[in-house]
């Protein structure tokens, strides 16, 4: 069975609610005819109501960029899966490398967040990927294996069916250095082999992320292994993200 491509925006810490509204006014007409491809925008928490309202009835779904694993409680500053779901989110990113680097995210907390999100009825984009020094030391495969075993392998097959994996080599994020399509496909094959060994026949979509732009998306998507993109910088501009969606 063909895997449906997913083009997902990760806005990171950009845009106000007013800017979110303007983005969708410009973006939705440009992608309304996008066929055979799912589109998601993962926005900062404060922008989610504006995004959900603007995208209602369209072919674009909305998600968060993180969540906490408890349903509710004394956890100042945190947001839970049921809260995102109640707002109208359909998905959430977990384990982005920026959360791993700057906010203490570990494979263990990735697994907790992923399970909590699935329990709340959200699809999860789980991020993995190696740092530059790890790639240069020839450790890419070992890093992906460790991240898979610690952050993903503990899911049940039913839970695993609710996730999408995003391979984002850290050295390619925001640097303008994209992994070549072949490098990305190689890493995707490593992940797919790990997934097949753990979960057998469950098909998983694997996105590539890291300096995806309108002018390199086609070459990346030409690889059978690449099922879509997780886009940072180039997703902030409606015309540029629309070009990626309509590659
Ligand atoms: P850039 O597209 O800005 O490199 O960011 C990629 C990313 O981190 C998406 O999650």
XYZ file of N, CA and C and ligand atoms in Angstrom:
751
model
N 0.852 -1.208 0.000
C 0.000 0.000 0.000
C 0.885 1.256 0.000
N 0.527 2.217 -0.817
C 1.290 3.471 -0.872
C 1.093 4.258 0.423
N 2.156 4.849 0.908
C 2.036 5.684 2.104
C 1.695 7.104 1.657
N 0.655 7.684 2.289
C 0.238 9.044 1.922
C 1.278 10.044 2.417
N 1.803 10.892 1.554
C 2.781 11.882 2.018
C 2.169 12.849 3.037
N 2.992 13.282 3.956
C 2.584 14.286 4.939
C 3.582 15.441 4.878
N 3.062 16.633 4.667
C 3.900 17.826 4.701
C 3.524 18.591 5.968
N 4.456 18.680 6.902
C 4.149 19.289 8.188
C 5.037 20.507 8.427
N 4.414 21.564 8.907
C 5.147 22.777 9.275
C 5.443 22.731 10.764
N 6.656 23.095 11.127
C 6.999 23.316 12.529
C 7.400 24.782 12.637
N 6.491 25.571 13.174
C 6.752 27.016 13.237
C 7.734 27.399 14.343
N 8.041 26.443 15.238
C 8.932 26.748 16.368
C 8.381 27.977 17.127
N 9.248 28.876 17.590
C 8.736 30.015 18.376
C 8.626 31.247 17.482
N 7.742 31.146 16.484
C 7.500 32.252 15.568
C 5.995 32.467 15.421
N 5.612 33.689 15.208
C 4.280 34.194 14.873
C 3.398 34.447 16.107
N 2.641 35.541 15.985
C 1.603 35.895 16.953
C 0.273 35.362 16.418
N -0.788 35.406 17.234
C -2.096 34.988 16.713
C -2.519 35.796 15.476
N -2.273 37.105 15.470
C -2.658 37.912 14.303
C -1.872 37.477 13.063
N -0.587 37.189 13.243
C 0.226 36.720 12.108
C -0.223 35.330 11.637
N -0.712 34.545 12.583
C -1.226 33.210 12.244
C -2.439 33.331 11.329
N -3.338 34.254 11.698
C -4.556 34.474 10.899
C -4.175 34.882 9.477
N -3.252 35.814 9.372
C -2.814 36.282 8.051
C -2.179 35.158 7.247
N -1.368 34.336 7.919
C -0.740 33.208 7.219
C -1.807 32.337 6.556
N -2.831 31.971 7.324
C -3.841 31.052 6.771
C -4.669 31.705 5.669
N -4.932 32.994 5.788
C -5.662 33.682 4.709
C -4.919 33.546 3.391
N -3.592 33.603 3.466
C -2.788 33.508 2.244
C -2.494 32.069 1.833
N -2.332 31.198 2.830
C -1.879 29.820 2.565
C -3.003 28.921 2.029
N -4.162 28.992 2.650
C -5.218 28.020 2.303
C -5.598 28.033 0.824
N -5.763 29.205 0.198
C -6.107 29.177 -1.231
C -5.016 28.523 -2.090
N -3.778 28.590 -1.626
C -2.665 28.051 -2.417
C -2.572 26.528 -2.344
N -3.191 25.929 -1.332
C -3.075 24.465 -1.177
C -4.425 23.755 -1.251
N -5.473 24.495 -1.576
C -6.800 23.873 -1.519
C -6.954 22.707 -2.493
N -6.170 22.696 -3.565
C -6.264 21.606 -4.538
C -5.189 20.541 -4.350
N -4.436 20.634 -3.269
C -3.385 19.626 -3.021
C -4.059 18.271 -2.796
N -3.776 17.338 -3.683
C -4.433 16.021 -3.599
C -3.406 14.971 -3.189
N -3.881 13.956 -2.494
C -3.019 12.822 -2.167
C -1.910 13.163 -1.210
N -2.112 14.209 -0.408
C -1.061 14.614 0.519
C -1.755 15.225 1.739
N -1.290 14.856 2.916
C -1.835 15.475 4.135
C -0.973 16.684 4.490
N -1.618 17.697 5.081
C -0.899 18.919 5.456
C -1.180 19.206 6.939
N -0.127 19.493 7.681
C -0.305 19.849 9.093
C 0.545 21.079 9.410
N 0.020 21.913 10.295
C 0.799 23.058 10.788
C 0.894 22.935 12.310
N 2.128 22.832 12.823
C 2.351 22.751 14.262
C 2.803 24.123 14.742
N 1.948 24.766 15.501
C 2.120 26.175 15.861
C 2.402 26.305 17.361
N 2.940 27.461 17.788
C 3.083 27.718 19.224
C 1.707 27.634 19.920
N 1.710 27.256 21.183
C 0.441 27.058 21.901
C -0.505 28.244 21.754
N 0.027 29.456 21.914
C -0.862 30.630 21.917
C -1.497 30.887 20.553
N -0.921 30.321 19.498
C -1.466 30.526 18.148
C -2.477 29.456 17.761
N -2.587 28.400 18.564
C -3.417 27.265 18.155
C -4.891 27.635 17.962
N -5.505 28.423 18.865
C -6.924 28.754 18.618
C -7.116 29.479 17.279
N -6.242 30.436 16.976
C -6.362 31.170 15.709
C -6.154 30.237 14.523
N -5.184 29.320 14.645
C -4.897 28.389 13.545
C -6.074 27.439 13.332
N -6.623 26.928 14.427
C -7.728 25.964 14.326
C -8.959 26.646 13.732
N -9.207 27.856 14.156
C -10.364 28.585 13.614
C -10.167 28.858 12.116
N -8.956 29.291 11.765
C -8.700 29.646 10.359
C -8.736 28.421 9.453
N -8.280 27.263 9.967
C -8.160 26.071 9.113
C -9.418 25.206 9.129
N -10.419 25.588 9.928
C -11.640 24.770 10.040
C -12.234 24.529 8.658
N -12.575 23.269 8.379
C -13.211 22.927 7.112
C -12.242 22.858 5.943
N -10.961 23.072 6.184
C -9.973 23.025 5.100
C -9.255 21.671 5.118
N -8.310 21.506 4.233
C -7.508 20.278 4.171
C -6.227 20.381 5.008
N -6.190 21.334 5.927
C -5.005 21.511 6.771
C -5.366 21.195 8.222
N -4.568 20.350 8.851
C -4.809 20.029 10.261
C -3.766 20.754 11.120
N -4.094 20.876 12.397
C -3.276 21.708 13.294
C -2.768 20.878 14.466
N -1.546 21.163 14.868
C -0.971 20.430 15.994
C -0.097 21.301 16.869
N 0.243 20.768 18.038
C 1.163 21.434 18.947
C 2.597 20.987 18.665
N 3.521 21.552 19.429
C 4.949 21.234 19.238
C 5.529 20.461 20.419
N 4.693 20.233 21.427
C 5.145 19.545 22.631
C 3.918 19.335 23.507
N 4.012 18.449 24.485
C 2.967 18.307 25.497
C 3.611 17.678 26.724
N 2.912 17.770 27.849
C 3.375 17.078 29.049
C 2.571 15.790 29.194
N 3.127 14.793 29.888
C 2.491 13.474 29.868
C 1.353 13.291 30.867
N 1.287 14.154 31.916
C 0.136 14.028 32.832
C -1.096 14.657 32.167
N -2.274 14.203 32.568
C -3.504 14.759 31.971
C -3.776 16.160 32.506
N -3.521 16.347 33.799
C -3.659 17.651 34.442
C -2.902 17.577 35.760
N -2.749 18.703 36.424
C -2.069 18.662 37.716
C -1.254 19.909 37.967
N -0.503 19.884 39.058
C 0.309 21.038 39.448
C 1.625 20.989 38.682
N 1.591 21.380 37.429
C 2.782 21.373 36.556
C 2.837 22.715 35.838
N 3.230 23.741 36.576
C 3.197 25.117 36.079
C 3.856 25.258 34.707
N 3.120 25.848 33.817
C 3.683 26.135 32.495
C 3.494 25.035 31.476
N 2.914 23.910 31.881
C 2.793 22.777 30.950
C 1.402 22.701 30.320
N 1.310 21.949 29.233
C 0.074 21.753 28.471
C -0.077 20.252 28.252
N -1.293 19.724 28.417
C -1.480 18.272 28.307
C -2.103 17.864 26.973
N -2.036 16.581 26.702
C -2.668 16.020 25.502
C -4.160 16.287 25.446
N -4.901 15.989 26.531
C -6.352 16.264 26.489
C -6.659 17.746 26.235
N -5.781 18.643 26.697
C -6.007 20.079 26.430
C -5.864 20.374 24.940
N -4.821 19.811 24.324
C -4.622 20.034 22.881
C -5.786 19.444 22.095
N -6.201 18.253 22.510
C -7.297 17.569 21.802
C -8.590 18.383 21.929
N -8.866 18.875 23.144
C -10.106 19.633 23.374
C -10.139 20.910 22.532
N -8.959 21.451 22.283
C -8.882 22.679 21.497
C -9.169 22.423 20.021
N -8.905 21.180 19.581
C -9.129 20.856 18.168
C -7.866 20.462 17.427
N -6.783 20.255 18.175
C -5.561 19.745 17.535
C -5.765 18.287 17.154
N -5.093 17.871 16.086
C -5.146 16.451 15.710
C -3.789 15.777 15.883
N -2.745 16.583 16.038
C -1.417 15.967 16.138
C -0.507 16.809 17.027
N 0.662 16.274 17.304
C 1.648 16.991 18.126
C 3.040 16.456 17.785
N 4.017 17.337 17.817
C 5.416 16.930 17.643
C 5.971 16.524 19.005
N 6.764 15.479 19.039
C 7.424 15.067 20.282
C 8.901 14.803 19.997
N 9.745 15.226 20.923
C 11.161 14.861 20.860
C 11.965 15.611 19.826
N 11.523 16.812 19.464
C 12.311 17.607 18.522
C 13.719 17.820 19.086
N 14.703 17.898 18.218
C 16.095 18.009 18.697
C 16.317 19.274 19.513
N 15.539 20.336 19.226
C 15.703 21.553 20.032
C 15.223 21.313 21.463
N 14.217 20.477 21.626
C 13.764 20.135 22.979
C 14.782 19.219 23.654
N 15.398 18.359 22.870
C 16.428 17.477 23.447
C 17.639 18.310 23.860
N 18.044 19.281 22.986
C 19.254 20.075 23.240
C 19.071 21.092 24.347
N 17.931 21.802 24.340
C 17.793 22.966 25.233
C 16.877 22.727 26.432
N 16.044 21.699 26.388
C 15.045 21.531 27.446
C 15.066 20.153 28.092
N 16.186 19.475 27.954
C 16.369 18.244 28.729
C 15.538 17.053 28.288
N 15.007 17.082 27.078
C 14.226 15.934 26.595
C 15.134 14.722 26.436
N 14.655 13.574 26.882
C 15.431 12.329 26.730
C 14.567 11.303 26.005
N 15.182 10.196 25.604
C 14.387 9.140 24.950
C 13.257 8.681 25.878
N 13.559 8.646 27.169
C 12.552 8.182 28.129
C 11.348 9.141 28.179
N 11.618 10.454 28.178
C 10.483 11.392 28.224
C 9.778 11.464 26.868
N 10.510 11.191 25.796
C 9.869 11.120 24.474
C 8.801 10.018 24.496
N 9.169 8.890 25.045
C 8.222 7.762 25.096
C 7.000 8.115 25.956
N 7.237 8.750 27.093
C 6.114 9.127 27.972
C 5.168 10.097 27.279
N 5.763 11.101 26.627
C 4.923 12.104 25.941
C 4.155 11.468 24.791
N 4.835 10.579 24.067
C 4.186 9.955 22.911
C 2.990 9.116 23.358
N 3.179 8.324 24.400
C 2.076 7.488 24.904
C 0.916 8.357 25.371
N 1.241 9.450 26.071
C 0.185 10.337 26.585
C -0.579 10.995 25.434
N 0.134 11.381 24.399
C -0.522 12.031 23.254
C -1.467 11.057 22.561
N -1.000 9.830 22.382
C -1.836 8.823 21.708
C -3.070 8.541 22.557
N -2.874 8.451 23.873
C -4.019 8.201 24.760
C -5.043 9.323 24.647
N -4.565 10.533 24.375
C -5.481 11.674 24.227
C -6.104 11.720 22.828
N -5.704 10.805 21.960
C -6.309 10.752 20.627
C -5.583 11.599 19.592
N -4.327 11.915 19.874
C -3.544 12.717 18.921
C -2.597 11.815 18.128
N -2.352 12.186 16.878
C -1.268 11.556 16.106
C 0.023 12.232 16.559
N 1.127 11.503 16.495
C 2.374 12.045 17.015
C 3.456 12.011 15.937
N 4.157 13.108 15.810
C 5.349 13.151 14.950
C 6.547 13.047 15.883
N 7.157 11.880 15.941
C 8.286 11.646 16.848
C 9.590 11.914 16.088
N 10.414 12.814 16.635
C 11.643 13.223 15.939
C 12.856 12.463 16.443
N 13.689 12.067 15.509
C 14.987 11.459 15.823
C 16.026 12.082 14.897
N 17.296 11.875 15.215
C 18.347 12.394 14.326
C 19.639 12.607 15.078
N 20.732 12.522 14.337
C 22.059 12.581 14.951
C 22.640 13.992 14.884
N 23.574 14.289 15.794
C 24.317 15.547 15.782
C 25.484 15.428 14.788
N 26.064 16.575 14.460
C 27.164 16.585 13.483
C 28.340 15.705 13.940
N 28.732 15.853 15.211
C 29.890 15.064 15.684
C 29.591 13.571 15.640
N 28.338 13.219 15.848
C 27.974 11.795 15.793
C 28.044 11.275 14.353
N 27.581 12.098 13.402
C 27.684 11.672 11.991
C 29.151 11.538 11.601
N 29.948 12.552 12.001
C 31.360 12.522 11.609
C 32.102 11.343 12.235
N 31.624 10.901 13.389
C 32.264 9.747 14.038
C 31.700 8.423 13.512
N 30.824 8.504 12.518
C 30.254 7.268 11.956
C 29.224 6.612 12.861
N 28.610 7.432 13.724
C 27.694 6.858 14.722
C 26.214 7.042 14.399
N 25.919 7.520 13.190
C 24.527 7.829 12.862
C 23.590 6.650 13.140
N 23.978 5.481 12.661
C 23.108 4.322 12.807
C 22.909 3.954 14.289
N 24.006 4.040 15.040
C 23.927 3.702 16.469
C 23.043 4.698 17.218
N 23.115 5.980 16.835
C 22.293 7.000 17.495
C 20.815 6.754 17.180
N 20.529 6.476 15.926
C 19.129 6.229 15.544
C 18.591 4.997 16.279
N 19.441 3.988 16.419
C 19.025 2.758 17.105
C 18.723 3.050 18.575
N 19.601 3.844 19.203
C 19.408 4.177 20.617
C 18.121 4.986 20.798
N 17.918 5.971 19.908
C 16.719 6.802 20.021
C 15.456 5.965 19.761
N 15.550 5.045 18.816
C 14.400 4.185 18.517
C 14.113 3.278 19.709
N 15.153 2.648 20.225
C 14.951 1.683 21.314
C 14.443 2.359 22.578
N 14.959 3.568 22.870
C 14.545 4.240 24.096
C 13.238 4.999 23.960
N 12.985 5.566 22.779
C 11.848 6.475 22.637
C 10.648 5.901 21.914
N 10.841 4.815 21.165
C 9.754 4.334 20.298
C 9.423 2.858 20.515
N 10.465 2.044 20.761
C 10.235 0.595 20.816
C 9.288 0.192 21.951
N 9.136 1.048 22.969
C 8.257 0.738 24.088
C 6.780 0.955 23.803
N 6.447 1.391 22.592
C 5.033 1.528 22.229
C 4.459 0.149 21.921
N 3.142 0.009 22.053
C 2.492 -1.207 21.559
C 2.344 -1.058 20.043
N 2.114 -2.149 19.315
C 1.889 -2.021 17.866
C 0.717 -1.087 17.548
N -0.310 -1.108 18.396
C -1.469 -0.223 18.170
C -1.055 1.235 18.338
N -0.222 1.498 19.336
C 0.271 2.871 19.527
C 1.200 3.266 18.377
N 2.062 2.340 18.001
C 3.017 2.621 16.925
C 2.295 3.022 15.638
N 1.104 2.452 15.436
C 0.335 2.775 14.224
C -0.129 4.231 14.225
N -0.051 4.897 15.368
C -0.508 6.296 15.478
C 0.639 7.302 15.351
N 1.835 6.817 15.068
C 2.936 7.782 14.981
C 3.492 7.894 13.562
N 4.110 9.024 13.337
C 4.916 9.282 12.149
C 6.300 9.574 12.714
N 7.341 9.089 12.071
C 8.692 9.390 12.548
C 9.286 10.484 11.652
N 9.919 11.470 12.263
C 10.624 12.484 11.474
C 12.115 12.305 11.699
N 12.844 12.039 10.617
C 14.301 11.977 10.696
C 14.842 13.374 10.422
N 15.434 13.982 11.456
C 15.979 15.331 11.321
C 17.435 15.338 11.789
N 18.391 15.226 10.853
C 19.786 15.335 11.260
C 20.031 16.733 11.821
N 20.537 16.808 13.045
C 20.601 18.093 13.753
C 21.445 19.110 12.995
N 22.488 18.622 12.306
C 23.385 19.506 11.566
C 22.713 20.119 10.330
N 21.549 19.622 9.964
C 20.853 20.149 8.778
C 19.736 21.118 9.163
N 19.477 21.274 10.467
C 18.345 22.098 10.896
C 18.749 23.560 10.948
N 18.071 24.365 10.145
C 18.281 25.805 10.177
C 19.647 26.237 9.671
N 20.378 25.332 9.041
C 21.748 25.640 8.626
C 21.848 25.839 7.130
N 20.790 25.480 6.395
C 20.871 25.520 4.941
C 21.588 24.304 4.369
N 22.124 23.443 5.251
C 22.787 22.208 4.782
C 21.774 21.085 4.810
N 21.264 20.708 3.666
C 20.328 19.577 3.643
C 21.125 18.289 3.541
N 20.618 17.225 4.146
C 21.190 15.914 3.849
C 20.906 15.654 2.374
N 21.798 14.990 1.671
C 21.470 14.648 0.286
C 20.288 13.676 0.339
N 19.526 13.619 -0.747
C 18.403 12.668 -0.759
C 18.871 11.252 -0.438
N 20.055 10.886 -0.885
C 20.564 9.526 -0.630
C 20.895 9.325 0.852
N 21.508 10.366 1.465
C 21.819 10.257 2.897
C 20.531 10.120 3.715
N 19.543 10.920 3.339
C 18.273 10.864 4.058
C 17.638 9.489 3.877
N 17.644 9.005 2.640
C 17.019 7.702 2.373
C 17.738 6.586 3.143
N 19.067 6.675 3.238
C 19.819 5.667 3.999
C 19.370 5.648 5.461
N 19.257 6.846 6.041
C 18.835 6.915 7.447
C 17.405 6.389 7.598
N 16.548 6.713 6.627
C 15.163 6.226 6.693
C 15.122 4.700 6.641
N 16.020 4.117 5.837
C 16.060 2.645 5.752
C 16.486 2.035 7.087
N 17.422 2.691 7.752
C 17.846 2.206 9.078
C 16.644 2.198 10.022
N 15.898 3.312 10.021
C 14.745 3.428 10.920
C 13.673 2.401 10.544
N 13.439 2.227 9.253
C 12.394 1.297 8.811
C 12.754 -0.144 9.172
N 14.040 -0.451 9.124
C 14.475 -1.799 9.495
C 14.259 -2.032 10.992
N 14.576 -1.008 11.792
C 14.341 -1.116 13.241
C 12.846 -1.298 13.511
N 12.034 -0.534 12.791
C 10.586 -0.588 12.991
C 10.035 -1.954 12.594
N 10.540 -2.487 11.487
C 10.045 -3.787 11.016
C 10.413 -4.881 12.010
N 11.624 -4.790 12.591
C 12.050 -5.817 13.545
C 11.188 -5.763 14.811
N 10.787 -4.556 15.199
C 10.028 -4.413 16.441
C 8.528 -4.612 16.245
N 8.011 -4.077 15.134
C 6.550 -4.006 14.976
C 6.027 -4.770 13.767
N 6.896 -5.547 13.130
C 6.462 -6.390 12.023
C 5.819 -5.587 10.921
N 4.590 -5.951 10.608
C 3.935 -5.419 9.409
C 3.395 -4.000 9.519
N 3.496 -3.355 10.688
C 2.893 -2.017 10.803
C 3.705 -1.032 9.954
N 3.046 -0.421 8.999
C 3.710 0.540 8.101
C 3.867 1.864 8.823
N 5.009 2.479 8.727
C 5.187 3.785 9.364
C 5.627 4.789 8.308
N 5.120 6.003 8.442
C 5.601 7.059 7.550
C 6.825 7.706 8.186
N 7.824 7.981 7.359
C 9.043 8.626 7.847
C 9.253 9.913 7.046
N 9.237 11.037 7.770
C 9.441 12.351 7.151
C 10.912 12.718 7.252
N 11.368 13.547 6.332
C 12.701 14.129 6.458
C 12.546 15.591 6.893
N 13.416 16.041 7.782
C 13.412 17.445 8.176
C 14.831 17.966 8.288
N 15.030 19.217 7.888
C 16.355 19.838 7.958
C 16.595 20.606 6.683
N 16.326 21.929 6.735
C 16.538 22.816 5.584
C 15.795 22.364 4.323
N 14.572 21.860 4.498
C 13.729 21.573 3.326
C 13.227 22.906 2.777
N 13.392 23.100 1.476
C 13.026 24.357 0.805
C 12.269 24.016 -0.475
N 11.604 25.021 -1.075
C 10.914 24.740 -2.337
C 11.838 24.152 -3.398
N 13.116 24.535 -3.385
C 13.981 24.065 -4.473
C 14.683 22.733 -4.203
N 14.520 22.157 -3.017
C 15.114 20.817 -2.838
C 14.083 19.744 -2.496
N 12.811 20.153 -2.350
C 11.801 19.190 -1.905
C 11.560 18.091 -2.937
N 11.596 18.425 -4.211
C 11.288 17.407 -5.228
C 12.315 16.289 -5.228
N 13.601 16.665 -5.109
C 14.651 15.637 -5.114
C 14.527 14.745 -3.874
N 14.161 15.340 -2.745
C 13.982 14.532 -1.535
C 12.788 13.592 -1.706
N 11.679 14.147 -2.205
C 10.457 13.349 -2.331
C 10.564 12.293 -3.428
N 11.571 12.420 -4.297
C 11.760 11.407 -5.350
C 12.280 10.095 -4.759
N 12.781 10.141 -3.521
C 13.242 8.917 -2.855
C 12.031 8.159 -2.313
N 11.903 6.892 -2.683
C 10.767 6.081 -2.196
C 10.683 6.059 -0.680
N 11.851 6.156 -0.041
C 11.907 6.048 1.417
C 11.344 7.277 2.134
N 11.253 8.403 1.430
C 10.885 9.661 2.102
C 9.389 9.929 1.894
N 8.661 9.959 3.009
C 7.199 10.032 2.941
C 6.663 11.431 3.217
N 7.550 12.420 3.250
C 7.075 13.769 3.509
C 8.165 14.569 4.173
N 7.802 15.762 4.619
C 8.806 16.656 5.184
C 8.276 17.334 6.443
N 9.196 17.606 7.362
C 8.904 18.443 8.522
C 9.726 19.713 8.308
N 9.013 20.820 8.129
C 9.638 22.028 7.594
C 9.633 23.133 8.642
N 10.791 23.689 8.923
C 10.896 24.803 9.856
C 10.822 26.131 9.127
N 11.974 26.750 8.914
C 12.052 28.099 8.352
C 11.189 28.337 7.122
N 11.202 27.394 6.191
C 10.472 27.596 4.932
C 8.960 27.419 5.083
N 8.508 27.074 6.299
C 7.055 26.935 6.493
C 6.433 28.221 7.018
N 7.265 29.218 7.308
C 6.728 30.450 7.905
C 6.113 31.369 6.864
N 6.527 31.202 5.631
C 6.002 32.021 4.552
C 4.968 31.194 3.780
N 3.746 31.726 3.618
C 2.690 30.914 2.985
C 3.051 30.449 1.577
N 3.654 31.310 0.790
C 3.970 30.928 -0.595
C 5.032 29.830 -0.619
N 6.023 29.969 0.249
C 7.097 28.988 0.268
C 6.599 27.629 0.782
N 5.806 27.621 1.849
C 5.302 26.328 2.340
C 4.331 25.716 1.321
N 3.550 26.557 0.644
C 2.629 26.040 -0.381
C 3.410 25.387 -1.523
N 4.545 25.969 -1.899
C 5.367 25.371 -2.961
C 5.874 24.001 -2.519
N 6.210 23.879 -1.263
C 6.681 22.584 -0.745
C 5.537 21.565 -0.765
N 4.364 21.995 -0.310
C 3.201 21.093 -0.311
C 2.870 20.639 -1.743
N 2.939 21.569 -2.677
C 2.560 21.280 -4.065
C 3.761 20.841 -4.902
N 4.782 20.293 -4.265
C 6.017 19.987 -5.007
C 5.701 19.223 -6.275
P 14.530 24.065 9.164
O 13.584 23.641 8.045
O 14.423 25.491 9.521
O 15.910 23.577 8.910
O 14.012 23.276 10.474
C 13.785 21.917 10.410
C 13.106 21.486 11.647
O 13.678 21.498 12.718
C 11.705 21.078 11.549
O 11.258 20.503 12.725
